[in-house]
Short mmCIF file of N, CA, C and O and ligand atoms in Angstrom, two decimals:
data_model
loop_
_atom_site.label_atom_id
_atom_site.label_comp_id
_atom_site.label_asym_id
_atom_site.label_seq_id
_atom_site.Cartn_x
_atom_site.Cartn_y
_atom_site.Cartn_z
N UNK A 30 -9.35 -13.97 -0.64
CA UNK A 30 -10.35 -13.85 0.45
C UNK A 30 -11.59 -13.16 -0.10
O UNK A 30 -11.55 -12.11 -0.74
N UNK A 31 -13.02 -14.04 0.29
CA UNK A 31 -13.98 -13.44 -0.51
C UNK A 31 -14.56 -12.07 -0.24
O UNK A 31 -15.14 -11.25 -0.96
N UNK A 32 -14.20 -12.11 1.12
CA UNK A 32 -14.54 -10.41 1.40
C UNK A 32 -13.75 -9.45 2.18
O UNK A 32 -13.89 -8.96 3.30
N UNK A 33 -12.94 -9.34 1.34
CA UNK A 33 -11.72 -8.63 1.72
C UNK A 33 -12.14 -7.74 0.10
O UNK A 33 -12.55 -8.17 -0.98
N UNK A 34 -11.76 -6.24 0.60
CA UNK A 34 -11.97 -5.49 -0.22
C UNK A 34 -10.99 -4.71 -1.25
O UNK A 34 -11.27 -4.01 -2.23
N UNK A 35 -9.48 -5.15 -0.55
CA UNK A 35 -7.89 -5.28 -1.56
C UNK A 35 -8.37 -6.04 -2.08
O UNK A 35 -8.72 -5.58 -3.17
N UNK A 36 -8.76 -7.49 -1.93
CA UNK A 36 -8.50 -8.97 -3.07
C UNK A 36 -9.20 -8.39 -3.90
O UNK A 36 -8.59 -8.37 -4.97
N UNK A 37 -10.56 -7.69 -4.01
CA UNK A 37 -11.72 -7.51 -4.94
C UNK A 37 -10.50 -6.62 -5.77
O UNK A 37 -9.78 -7.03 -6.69
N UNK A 38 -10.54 -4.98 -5.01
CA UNK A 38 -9.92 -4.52 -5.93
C UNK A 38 -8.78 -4.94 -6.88
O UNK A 38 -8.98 -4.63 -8.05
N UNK A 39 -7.60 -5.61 -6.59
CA UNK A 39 -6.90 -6.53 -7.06
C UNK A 39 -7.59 -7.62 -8.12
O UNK A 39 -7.25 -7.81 -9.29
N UNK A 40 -8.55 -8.21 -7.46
CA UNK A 40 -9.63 -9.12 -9.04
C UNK A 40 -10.31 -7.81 -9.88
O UNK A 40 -10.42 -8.00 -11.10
N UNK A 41 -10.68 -6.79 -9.47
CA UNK A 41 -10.88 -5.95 -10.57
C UNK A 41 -12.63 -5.83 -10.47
O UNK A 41 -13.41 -5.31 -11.26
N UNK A 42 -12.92 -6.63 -8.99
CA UNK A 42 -14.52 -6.43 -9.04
C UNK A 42 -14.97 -4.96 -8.23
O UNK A 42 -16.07 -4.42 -8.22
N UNK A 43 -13.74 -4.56 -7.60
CA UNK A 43 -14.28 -3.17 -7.52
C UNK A 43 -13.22 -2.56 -8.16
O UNK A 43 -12.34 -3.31 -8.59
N UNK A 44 -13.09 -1.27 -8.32
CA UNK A 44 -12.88 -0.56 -9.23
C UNK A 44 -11.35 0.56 -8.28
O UNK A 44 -11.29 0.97 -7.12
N UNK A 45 -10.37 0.69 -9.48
CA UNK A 45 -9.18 1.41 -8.23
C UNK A 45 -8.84 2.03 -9.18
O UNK A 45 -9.03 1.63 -10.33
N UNK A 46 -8.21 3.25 -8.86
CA UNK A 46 -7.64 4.10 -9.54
C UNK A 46 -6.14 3.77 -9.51
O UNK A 46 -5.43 4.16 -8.58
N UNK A 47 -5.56 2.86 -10.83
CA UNK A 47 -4.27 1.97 -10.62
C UNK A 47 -3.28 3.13 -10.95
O UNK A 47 -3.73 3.91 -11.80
N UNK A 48 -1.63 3.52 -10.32
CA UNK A 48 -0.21 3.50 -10.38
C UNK A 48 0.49 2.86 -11.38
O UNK A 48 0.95 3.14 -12.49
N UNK A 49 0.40 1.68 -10.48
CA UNK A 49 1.35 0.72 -11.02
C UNK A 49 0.90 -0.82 -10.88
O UNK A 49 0.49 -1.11 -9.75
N UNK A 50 0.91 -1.56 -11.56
CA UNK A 50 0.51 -2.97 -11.15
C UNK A 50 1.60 -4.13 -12.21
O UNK A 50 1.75 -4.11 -13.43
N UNK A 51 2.20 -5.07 -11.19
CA UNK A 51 2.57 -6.36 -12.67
C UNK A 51 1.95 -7.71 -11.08
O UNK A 51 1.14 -7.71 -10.16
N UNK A 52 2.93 -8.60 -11.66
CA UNK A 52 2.06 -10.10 -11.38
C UNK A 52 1.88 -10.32 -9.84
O UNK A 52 1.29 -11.37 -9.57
N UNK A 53 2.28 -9.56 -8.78
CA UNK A 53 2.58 -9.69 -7.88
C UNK A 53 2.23 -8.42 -6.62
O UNK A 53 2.25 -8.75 -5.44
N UNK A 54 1.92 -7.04 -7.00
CA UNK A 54 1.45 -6.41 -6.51
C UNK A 54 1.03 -5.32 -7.21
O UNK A 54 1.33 -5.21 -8.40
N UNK A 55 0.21 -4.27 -6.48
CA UNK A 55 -0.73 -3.09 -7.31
C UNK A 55 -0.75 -1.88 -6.43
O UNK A 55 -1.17 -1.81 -5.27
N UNK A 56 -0.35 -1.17 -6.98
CA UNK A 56 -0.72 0.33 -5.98
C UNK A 56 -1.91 1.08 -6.51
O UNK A 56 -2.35 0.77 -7.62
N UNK A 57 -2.42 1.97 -5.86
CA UNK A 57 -3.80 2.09 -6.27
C UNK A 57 -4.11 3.62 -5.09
O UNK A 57 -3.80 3.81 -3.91
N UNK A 58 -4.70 4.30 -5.92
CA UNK A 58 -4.94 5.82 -4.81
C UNK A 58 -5.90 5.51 -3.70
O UNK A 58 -6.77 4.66 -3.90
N UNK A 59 -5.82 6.00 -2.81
CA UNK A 59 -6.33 6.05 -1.38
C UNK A 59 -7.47 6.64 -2.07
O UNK A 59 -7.32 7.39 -3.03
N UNK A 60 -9.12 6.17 -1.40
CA UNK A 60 -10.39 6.60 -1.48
C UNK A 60 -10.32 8.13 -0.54
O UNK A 60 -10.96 9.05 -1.04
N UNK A 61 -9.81 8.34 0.36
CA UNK A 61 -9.67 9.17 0.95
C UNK A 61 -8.37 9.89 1.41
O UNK A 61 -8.00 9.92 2.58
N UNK A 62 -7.79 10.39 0.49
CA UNK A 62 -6.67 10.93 0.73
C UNK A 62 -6.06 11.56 1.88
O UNK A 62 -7.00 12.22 2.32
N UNK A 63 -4.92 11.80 2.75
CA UNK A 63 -4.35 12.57 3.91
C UNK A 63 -3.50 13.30 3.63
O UNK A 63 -3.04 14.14 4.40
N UNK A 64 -3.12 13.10 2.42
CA UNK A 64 -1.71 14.03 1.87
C UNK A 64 -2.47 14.17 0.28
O UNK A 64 -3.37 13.56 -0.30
N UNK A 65 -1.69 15.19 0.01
CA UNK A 65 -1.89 15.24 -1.52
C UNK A 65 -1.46 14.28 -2.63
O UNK A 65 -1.97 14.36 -3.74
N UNK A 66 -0.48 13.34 -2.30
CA UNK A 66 -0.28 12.12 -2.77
C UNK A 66 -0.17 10.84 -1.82
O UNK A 66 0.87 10.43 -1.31
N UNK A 67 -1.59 10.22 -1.67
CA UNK A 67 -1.49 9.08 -1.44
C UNK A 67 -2.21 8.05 -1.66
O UNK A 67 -3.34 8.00 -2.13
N UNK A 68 -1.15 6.76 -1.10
CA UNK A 68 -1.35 5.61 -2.99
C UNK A 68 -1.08 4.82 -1.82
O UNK A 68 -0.56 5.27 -0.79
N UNK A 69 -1.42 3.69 -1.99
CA UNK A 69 -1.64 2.22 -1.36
C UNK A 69 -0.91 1.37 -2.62
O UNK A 69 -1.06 1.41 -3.84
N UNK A 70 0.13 0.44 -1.54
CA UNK A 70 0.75 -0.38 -2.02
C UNK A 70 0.21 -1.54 -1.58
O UNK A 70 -0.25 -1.37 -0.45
N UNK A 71 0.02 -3.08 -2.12
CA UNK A 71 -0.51 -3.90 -1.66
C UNK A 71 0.19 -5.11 -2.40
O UNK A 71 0.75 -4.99 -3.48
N UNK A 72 0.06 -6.48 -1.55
CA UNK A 72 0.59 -7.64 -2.59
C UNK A 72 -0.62 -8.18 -2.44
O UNK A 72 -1.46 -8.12 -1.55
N UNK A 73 -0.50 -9.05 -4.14
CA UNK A 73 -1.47 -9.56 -4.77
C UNK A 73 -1.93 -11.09 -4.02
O UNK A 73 -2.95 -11.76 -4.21
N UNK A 74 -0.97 -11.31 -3.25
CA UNK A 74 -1.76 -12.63 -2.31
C UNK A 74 -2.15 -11.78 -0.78
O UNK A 74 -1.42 -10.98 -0.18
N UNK A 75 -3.43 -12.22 -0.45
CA UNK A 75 -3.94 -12.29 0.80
C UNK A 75 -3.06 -12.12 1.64
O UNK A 75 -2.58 -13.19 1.28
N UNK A 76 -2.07 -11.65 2.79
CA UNK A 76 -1.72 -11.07 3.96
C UNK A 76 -2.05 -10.63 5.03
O UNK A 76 -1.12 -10.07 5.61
N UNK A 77 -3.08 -10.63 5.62
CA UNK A 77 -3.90 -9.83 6.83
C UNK A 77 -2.95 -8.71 7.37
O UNK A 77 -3.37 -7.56 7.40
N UNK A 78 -1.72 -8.98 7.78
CA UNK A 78 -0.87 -7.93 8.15
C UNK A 78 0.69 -7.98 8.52
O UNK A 78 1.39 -8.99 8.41
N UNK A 79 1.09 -6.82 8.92
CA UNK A 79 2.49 -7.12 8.91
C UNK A 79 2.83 -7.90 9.80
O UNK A 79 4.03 -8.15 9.81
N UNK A 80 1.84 -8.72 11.06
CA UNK A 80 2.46 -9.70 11.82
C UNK A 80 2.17 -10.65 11.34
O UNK A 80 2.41 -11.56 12.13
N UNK A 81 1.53 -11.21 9.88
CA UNK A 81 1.89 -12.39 9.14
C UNK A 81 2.67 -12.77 7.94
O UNK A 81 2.52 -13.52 6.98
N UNK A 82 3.93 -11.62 8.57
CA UNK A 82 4.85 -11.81 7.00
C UNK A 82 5.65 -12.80 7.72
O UNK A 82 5.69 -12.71 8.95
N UNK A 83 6.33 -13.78 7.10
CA UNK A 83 6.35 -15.08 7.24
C UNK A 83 7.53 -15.03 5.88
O UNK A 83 7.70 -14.06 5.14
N UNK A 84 8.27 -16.38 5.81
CA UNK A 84 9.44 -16.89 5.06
C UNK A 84 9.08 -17.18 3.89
O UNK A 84 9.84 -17.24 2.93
N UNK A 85 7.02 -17.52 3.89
CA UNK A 85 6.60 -17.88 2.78
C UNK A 85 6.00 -16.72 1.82
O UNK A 85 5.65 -16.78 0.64
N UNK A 86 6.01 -15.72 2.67
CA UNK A 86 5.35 -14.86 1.80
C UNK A 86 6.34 -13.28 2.04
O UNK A 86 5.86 -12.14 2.05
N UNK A 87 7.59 -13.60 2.20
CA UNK A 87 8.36 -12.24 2.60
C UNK A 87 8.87 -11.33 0.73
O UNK A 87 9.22 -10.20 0.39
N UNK A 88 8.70 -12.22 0.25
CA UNK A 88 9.25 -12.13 -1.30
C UNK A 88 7.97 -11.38 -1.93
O UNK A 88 8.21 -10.66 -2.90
N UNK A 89 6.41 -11.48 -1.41
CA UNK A 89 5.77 -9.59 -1.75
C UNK A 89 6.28 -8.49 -0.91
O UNK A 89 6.36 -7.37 -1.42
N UNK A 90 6.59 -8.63 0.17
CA UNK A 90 6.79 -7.43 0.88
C UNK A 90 8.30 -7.29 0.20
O UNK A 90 8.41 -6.25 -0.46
N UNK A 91 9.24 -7.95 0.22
CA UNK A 91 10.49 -7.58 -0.51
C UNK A 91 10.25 -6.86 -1.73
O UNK A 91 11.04 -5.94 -1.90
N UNK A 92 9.35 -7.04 -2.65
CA UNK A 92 8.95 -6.71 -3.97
C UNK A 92 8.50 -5.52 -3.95
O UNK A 92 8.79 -4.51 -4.59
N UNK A 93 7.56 -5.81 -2.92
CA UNK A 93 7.17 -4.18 -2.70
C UNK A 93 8.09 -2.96 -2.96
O UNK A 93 8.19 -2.09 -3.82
N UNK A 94 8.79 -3.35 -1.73
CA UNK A 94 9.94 -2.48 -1.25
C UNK A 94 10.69 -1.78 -2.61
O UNK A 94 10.81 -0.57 -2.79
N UNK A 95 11.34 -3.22 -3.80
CA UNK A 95 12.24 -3.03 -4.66
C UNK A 95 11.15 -2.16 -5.44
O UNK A 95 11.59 -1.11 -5.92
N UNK A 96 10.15 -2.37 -5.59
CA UNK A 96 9.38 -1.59 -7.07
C UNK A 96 8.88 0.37 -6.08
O UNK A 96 8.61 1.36 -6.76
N UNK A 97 8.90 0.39 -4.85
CA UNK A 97 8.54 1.73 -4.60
C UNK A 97 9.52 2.91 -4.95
O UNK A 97 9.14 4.09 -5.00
N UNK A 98 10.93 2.45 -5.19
CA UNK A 98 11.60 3.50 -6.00
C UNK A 98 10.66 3.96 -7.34
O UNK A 98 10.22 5.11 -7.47
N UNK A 99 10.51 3.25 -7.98
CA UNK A 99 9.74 3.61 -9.48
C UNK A 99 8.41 3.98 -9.37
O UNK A 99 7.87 4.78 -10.14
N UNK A 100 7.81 3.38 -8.35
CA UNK A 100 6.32 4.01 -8.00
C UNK A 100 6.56 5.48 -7.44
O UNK A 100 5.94 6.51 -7.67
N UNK A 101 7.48 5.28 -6.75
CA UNK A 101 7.08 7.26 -5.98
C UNK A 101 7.66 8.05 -7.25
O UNK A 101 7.03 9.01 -7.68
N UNK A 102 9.18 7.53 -8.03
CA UNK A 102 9.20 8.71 -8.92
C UNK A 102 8.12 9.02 -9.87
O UNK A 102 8.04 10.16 -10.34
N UNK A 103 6.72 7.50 -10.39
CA UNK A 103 6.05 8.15 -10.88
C UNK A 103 4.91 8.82 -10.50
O UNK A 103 3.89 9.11 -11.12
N UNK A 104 5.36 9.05 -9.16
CA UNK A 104 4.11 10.16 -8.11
C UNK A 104 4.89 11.68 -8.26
O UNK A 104 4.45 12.64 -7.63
N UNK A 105 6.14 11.82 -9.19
CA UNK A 105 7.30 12.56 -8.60
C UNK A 105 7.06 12.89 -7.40
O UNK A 105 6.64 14.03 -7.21
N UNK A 106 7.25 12.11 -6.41
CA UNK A 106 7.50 12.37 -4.89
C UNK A 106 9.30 12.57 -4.85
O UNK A 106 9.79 12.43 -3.73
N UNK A 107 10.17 12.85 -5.88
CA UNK A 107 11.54 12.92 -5.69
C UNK A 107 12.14 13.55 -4.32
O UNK A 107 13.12 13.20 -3.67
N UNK A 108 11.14 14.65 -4.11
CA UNK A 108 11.90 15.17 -2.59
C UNK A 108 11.23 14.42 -1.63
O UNK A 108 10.96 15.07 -0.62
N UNK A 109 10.89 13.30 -1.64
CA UNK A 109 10.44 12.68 -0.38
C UNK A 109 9.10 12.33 0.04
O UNK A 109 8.03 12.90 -0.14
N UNK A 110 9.40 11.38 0.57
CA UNK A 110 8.16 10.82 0.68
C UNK A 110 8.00 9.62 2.43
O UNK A 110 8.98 9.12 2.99
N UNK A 111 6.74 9.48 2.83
CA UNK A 111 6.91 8.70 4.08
C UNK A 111 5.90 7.27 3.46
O UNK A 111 5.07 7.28 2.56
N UNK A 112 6.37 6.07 4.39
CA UNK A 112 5.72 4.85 3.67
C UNK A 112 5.10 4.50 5.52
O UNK A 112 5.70 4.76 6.57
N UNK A 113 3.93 3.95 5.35
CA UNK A 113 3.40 4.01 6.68
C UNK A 113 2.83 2.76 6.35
O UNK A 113 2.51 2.60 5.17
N UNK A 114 2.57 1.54 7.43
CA UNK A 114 2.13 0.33 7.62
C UNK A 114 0.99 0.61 9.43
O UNK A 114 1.32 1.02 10.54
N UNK A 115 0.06 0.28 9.03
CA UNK A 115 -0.95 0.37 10.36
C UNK A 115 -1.14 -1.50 10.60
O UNK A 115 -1.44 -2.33 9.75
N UNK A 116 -0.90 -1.67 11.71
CA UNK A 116 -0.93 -3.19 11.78
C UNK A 116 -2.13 -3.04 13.30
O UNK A 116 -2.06 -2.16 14.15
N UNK A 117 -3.16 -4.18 13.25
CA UNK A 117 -3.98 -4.37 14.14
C UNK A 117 -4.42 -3.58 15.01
O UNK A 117 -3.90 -2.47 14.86
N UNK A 118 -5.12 -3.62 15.84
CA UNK A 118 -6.27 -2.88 16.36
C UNK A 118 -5.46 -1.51 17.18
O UNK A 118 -5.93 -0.37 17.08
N UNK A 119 -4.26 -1.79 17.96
CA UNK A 119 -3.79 -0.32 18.22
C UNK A 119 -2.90 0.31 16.99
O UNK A 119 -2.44 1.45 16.96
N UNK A 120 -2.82 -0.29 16.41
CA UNK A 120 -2.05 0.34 14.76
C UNK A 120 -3.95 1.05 14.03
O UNK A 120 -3.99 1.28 12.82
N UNK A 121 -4.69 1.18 14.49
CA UNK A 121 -5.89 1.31 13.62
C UNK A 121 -5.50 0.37 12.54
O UNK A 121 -5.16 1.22 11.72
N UNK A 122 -5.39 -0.27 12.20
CA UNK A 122 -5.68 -0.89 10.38
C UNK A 122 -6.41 -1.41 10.37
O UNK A 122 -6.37 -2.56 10.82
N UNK A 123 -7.81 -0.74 9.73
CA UNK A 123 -9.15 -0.68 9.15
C UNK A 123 -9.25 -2.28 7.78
O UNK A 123 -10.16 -3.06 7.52
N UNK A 124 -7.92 -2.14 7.29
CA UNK A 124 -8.50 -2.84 5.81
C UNK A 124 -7.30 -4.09 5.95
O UNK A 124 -6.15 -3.83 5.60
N UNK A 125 -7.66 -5.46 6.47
CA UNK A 125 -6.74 -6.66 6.77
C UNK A 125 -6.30 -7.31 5.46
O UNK A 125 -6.34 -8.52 5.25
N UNK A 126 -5.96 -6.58 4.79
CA UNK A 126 -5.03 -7.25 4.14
C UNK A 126 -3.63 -6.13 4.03
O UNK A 126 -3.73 -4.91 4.17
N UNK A 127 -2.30 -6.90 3.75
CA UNK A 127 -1.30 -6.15 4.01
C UNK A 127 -1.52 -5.05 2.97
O UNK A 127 -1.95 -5.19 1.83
N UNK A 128 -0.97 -3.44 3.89
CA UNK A 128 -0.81 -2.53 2.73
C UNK A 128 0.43 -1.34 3.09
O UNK A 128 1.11 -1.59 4.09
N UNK A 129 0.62 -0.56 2.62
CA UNK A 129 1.69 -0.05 2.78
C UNK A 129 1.17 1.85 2.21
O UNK A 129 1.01 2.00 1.00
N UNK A 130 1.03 2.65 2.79
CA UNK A 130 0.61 3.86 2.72
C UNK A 130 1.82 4.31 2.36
O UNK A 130 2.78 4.23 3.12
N UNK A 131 1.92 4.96 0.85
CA UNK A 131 2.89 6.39 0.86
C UNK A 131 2.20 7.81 0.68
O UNK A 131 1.19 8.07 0.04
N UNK A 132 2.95 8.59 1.36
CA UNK A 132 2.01 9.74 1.65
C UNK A 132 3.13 11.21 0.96
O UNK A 132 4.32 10.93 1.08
N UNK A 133 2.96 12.05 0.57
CA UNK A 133 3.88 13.12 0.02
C UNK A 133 3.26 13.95 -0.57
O UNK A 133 2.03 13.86 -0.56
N UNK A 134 4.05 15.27 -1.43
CA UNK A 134 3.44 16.00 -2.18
C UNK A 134 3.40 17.38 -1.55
O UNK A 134 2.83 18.36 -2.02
N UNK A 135 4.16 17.30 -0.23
CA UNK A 135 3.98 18.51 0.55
C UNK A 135 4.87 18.10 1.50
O UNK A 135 4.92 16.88 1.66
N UNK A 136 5.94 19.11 2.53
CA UNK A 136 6.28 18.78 4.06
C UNK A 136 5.61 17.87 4.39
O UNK A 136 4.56 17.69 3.76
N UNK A 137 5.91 17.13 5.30
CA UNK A 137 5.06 16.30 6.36
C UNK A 137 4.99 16.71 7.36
O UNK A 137 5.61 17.76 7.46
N UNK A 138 4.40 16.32 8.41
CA UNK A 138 4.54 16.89 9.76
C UNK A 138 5.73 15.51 10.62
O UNK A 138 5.45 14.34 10.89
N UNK A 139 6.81 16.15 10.81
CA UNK A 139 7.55 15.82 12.00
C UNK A 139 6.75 15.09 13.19
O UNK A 139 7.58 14.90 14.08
N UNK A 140 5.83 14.72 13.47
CA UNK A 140 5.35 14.36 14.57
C UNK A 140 4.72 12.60 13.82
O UNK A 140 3.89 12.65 12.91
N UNK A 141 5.24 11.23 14.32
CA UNK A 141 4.94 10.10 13.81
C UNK A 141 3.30 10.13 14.23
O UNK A 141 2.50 9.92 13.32
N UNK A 142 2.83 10.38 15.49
CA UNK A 142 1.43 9.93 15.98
C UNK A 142 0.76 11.46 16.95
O UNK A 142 -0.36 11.41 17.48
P1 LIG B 30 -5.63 1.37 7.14
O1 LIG B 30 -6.42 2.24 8.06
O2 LIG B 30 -4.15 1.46 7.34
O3 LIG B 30 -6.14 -0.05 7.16
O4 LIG B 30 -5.85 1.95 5.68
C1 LIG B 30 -6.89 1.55 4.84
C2 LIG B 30 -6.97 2.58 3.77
O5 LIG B 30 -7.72 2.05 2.70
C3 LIG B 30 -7.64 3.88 4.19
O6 LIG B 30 -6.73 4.97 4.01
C4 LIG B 30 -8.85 3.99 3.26
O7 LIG B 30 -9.11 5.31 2.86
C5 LIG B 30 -8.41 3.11 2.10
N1 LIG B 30 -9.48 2.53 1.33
C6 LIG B 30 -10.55 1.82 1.78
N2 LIG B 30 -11.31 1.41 0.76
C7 LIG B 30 -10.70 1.84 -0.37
C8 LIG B 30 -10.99 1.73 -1.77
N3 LIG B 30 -12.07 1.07 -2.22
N4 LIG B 30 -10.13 2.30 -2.65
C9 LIG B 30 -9.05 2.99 -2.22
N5 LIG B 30 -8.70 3.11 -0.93
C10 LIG B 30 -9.53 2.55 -0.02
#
């Protein structure tokens, strides 16, 4: 998507402070952090959001999932960590393509919203 601002970062025309990346998805630090560690997970095809994960495209979000063990230990988030998805306009999600917030590095606050 030409102006979608994951795809760019993902093509590499804007610029991310990369985690982890192979053929299929990329994590990349939050421009504006909320926790002391947090990193955006994203798949490398277009998604608008979690109400268009679909049969055809469930195998990034599965991927996701399998590779965030190895992404948080290399955040050492070992004692824990929360993974947060904002989907459409009462979810706030600002940036339409699918992403996946992990947040850690400290307690969290007990309270979801
Ligand atoms: P959401 O509100 O769930 O859509 O989250 C979008 C997130 O993307 C926010 O936490 C932003 O701070 C983050 N963000 C926006 N632009 C960039 C960027 N260029 N690099 C890193 N994070 C970004």
């Amino acid at each position: 998507m030409s102006d979608c601002i994951f795809c760019k970062i993902i093509d590499g025309s804007i610029p991310s402070n990369k985690v982890y990346e192979d053929e299929k998805i990329l994590a990349f630090y939050d421009l504006e952090p909320q926790a002391p560690v947090h990193v955006l997970v994203v798949p490398k095809q277009h998604i608008c959001c979690a109400n268009a994960i679909d049969e055809s495209n469930v195998d990034y979000v599965a991927h996701i999932f399998t590779k965030i063990p190895e992404i948080t230990k290399k955040l050492n988030l070992e004692n824990g960590y929360r993974i947060v998805n904002n989907c459409g306009d009462d979810g706030c999600q600002s940036v339409k393509h699918l992403h996946f917030h992990i947040l850690g590095g400290k307690k969290l606050d007990s309270q979801m919203c």
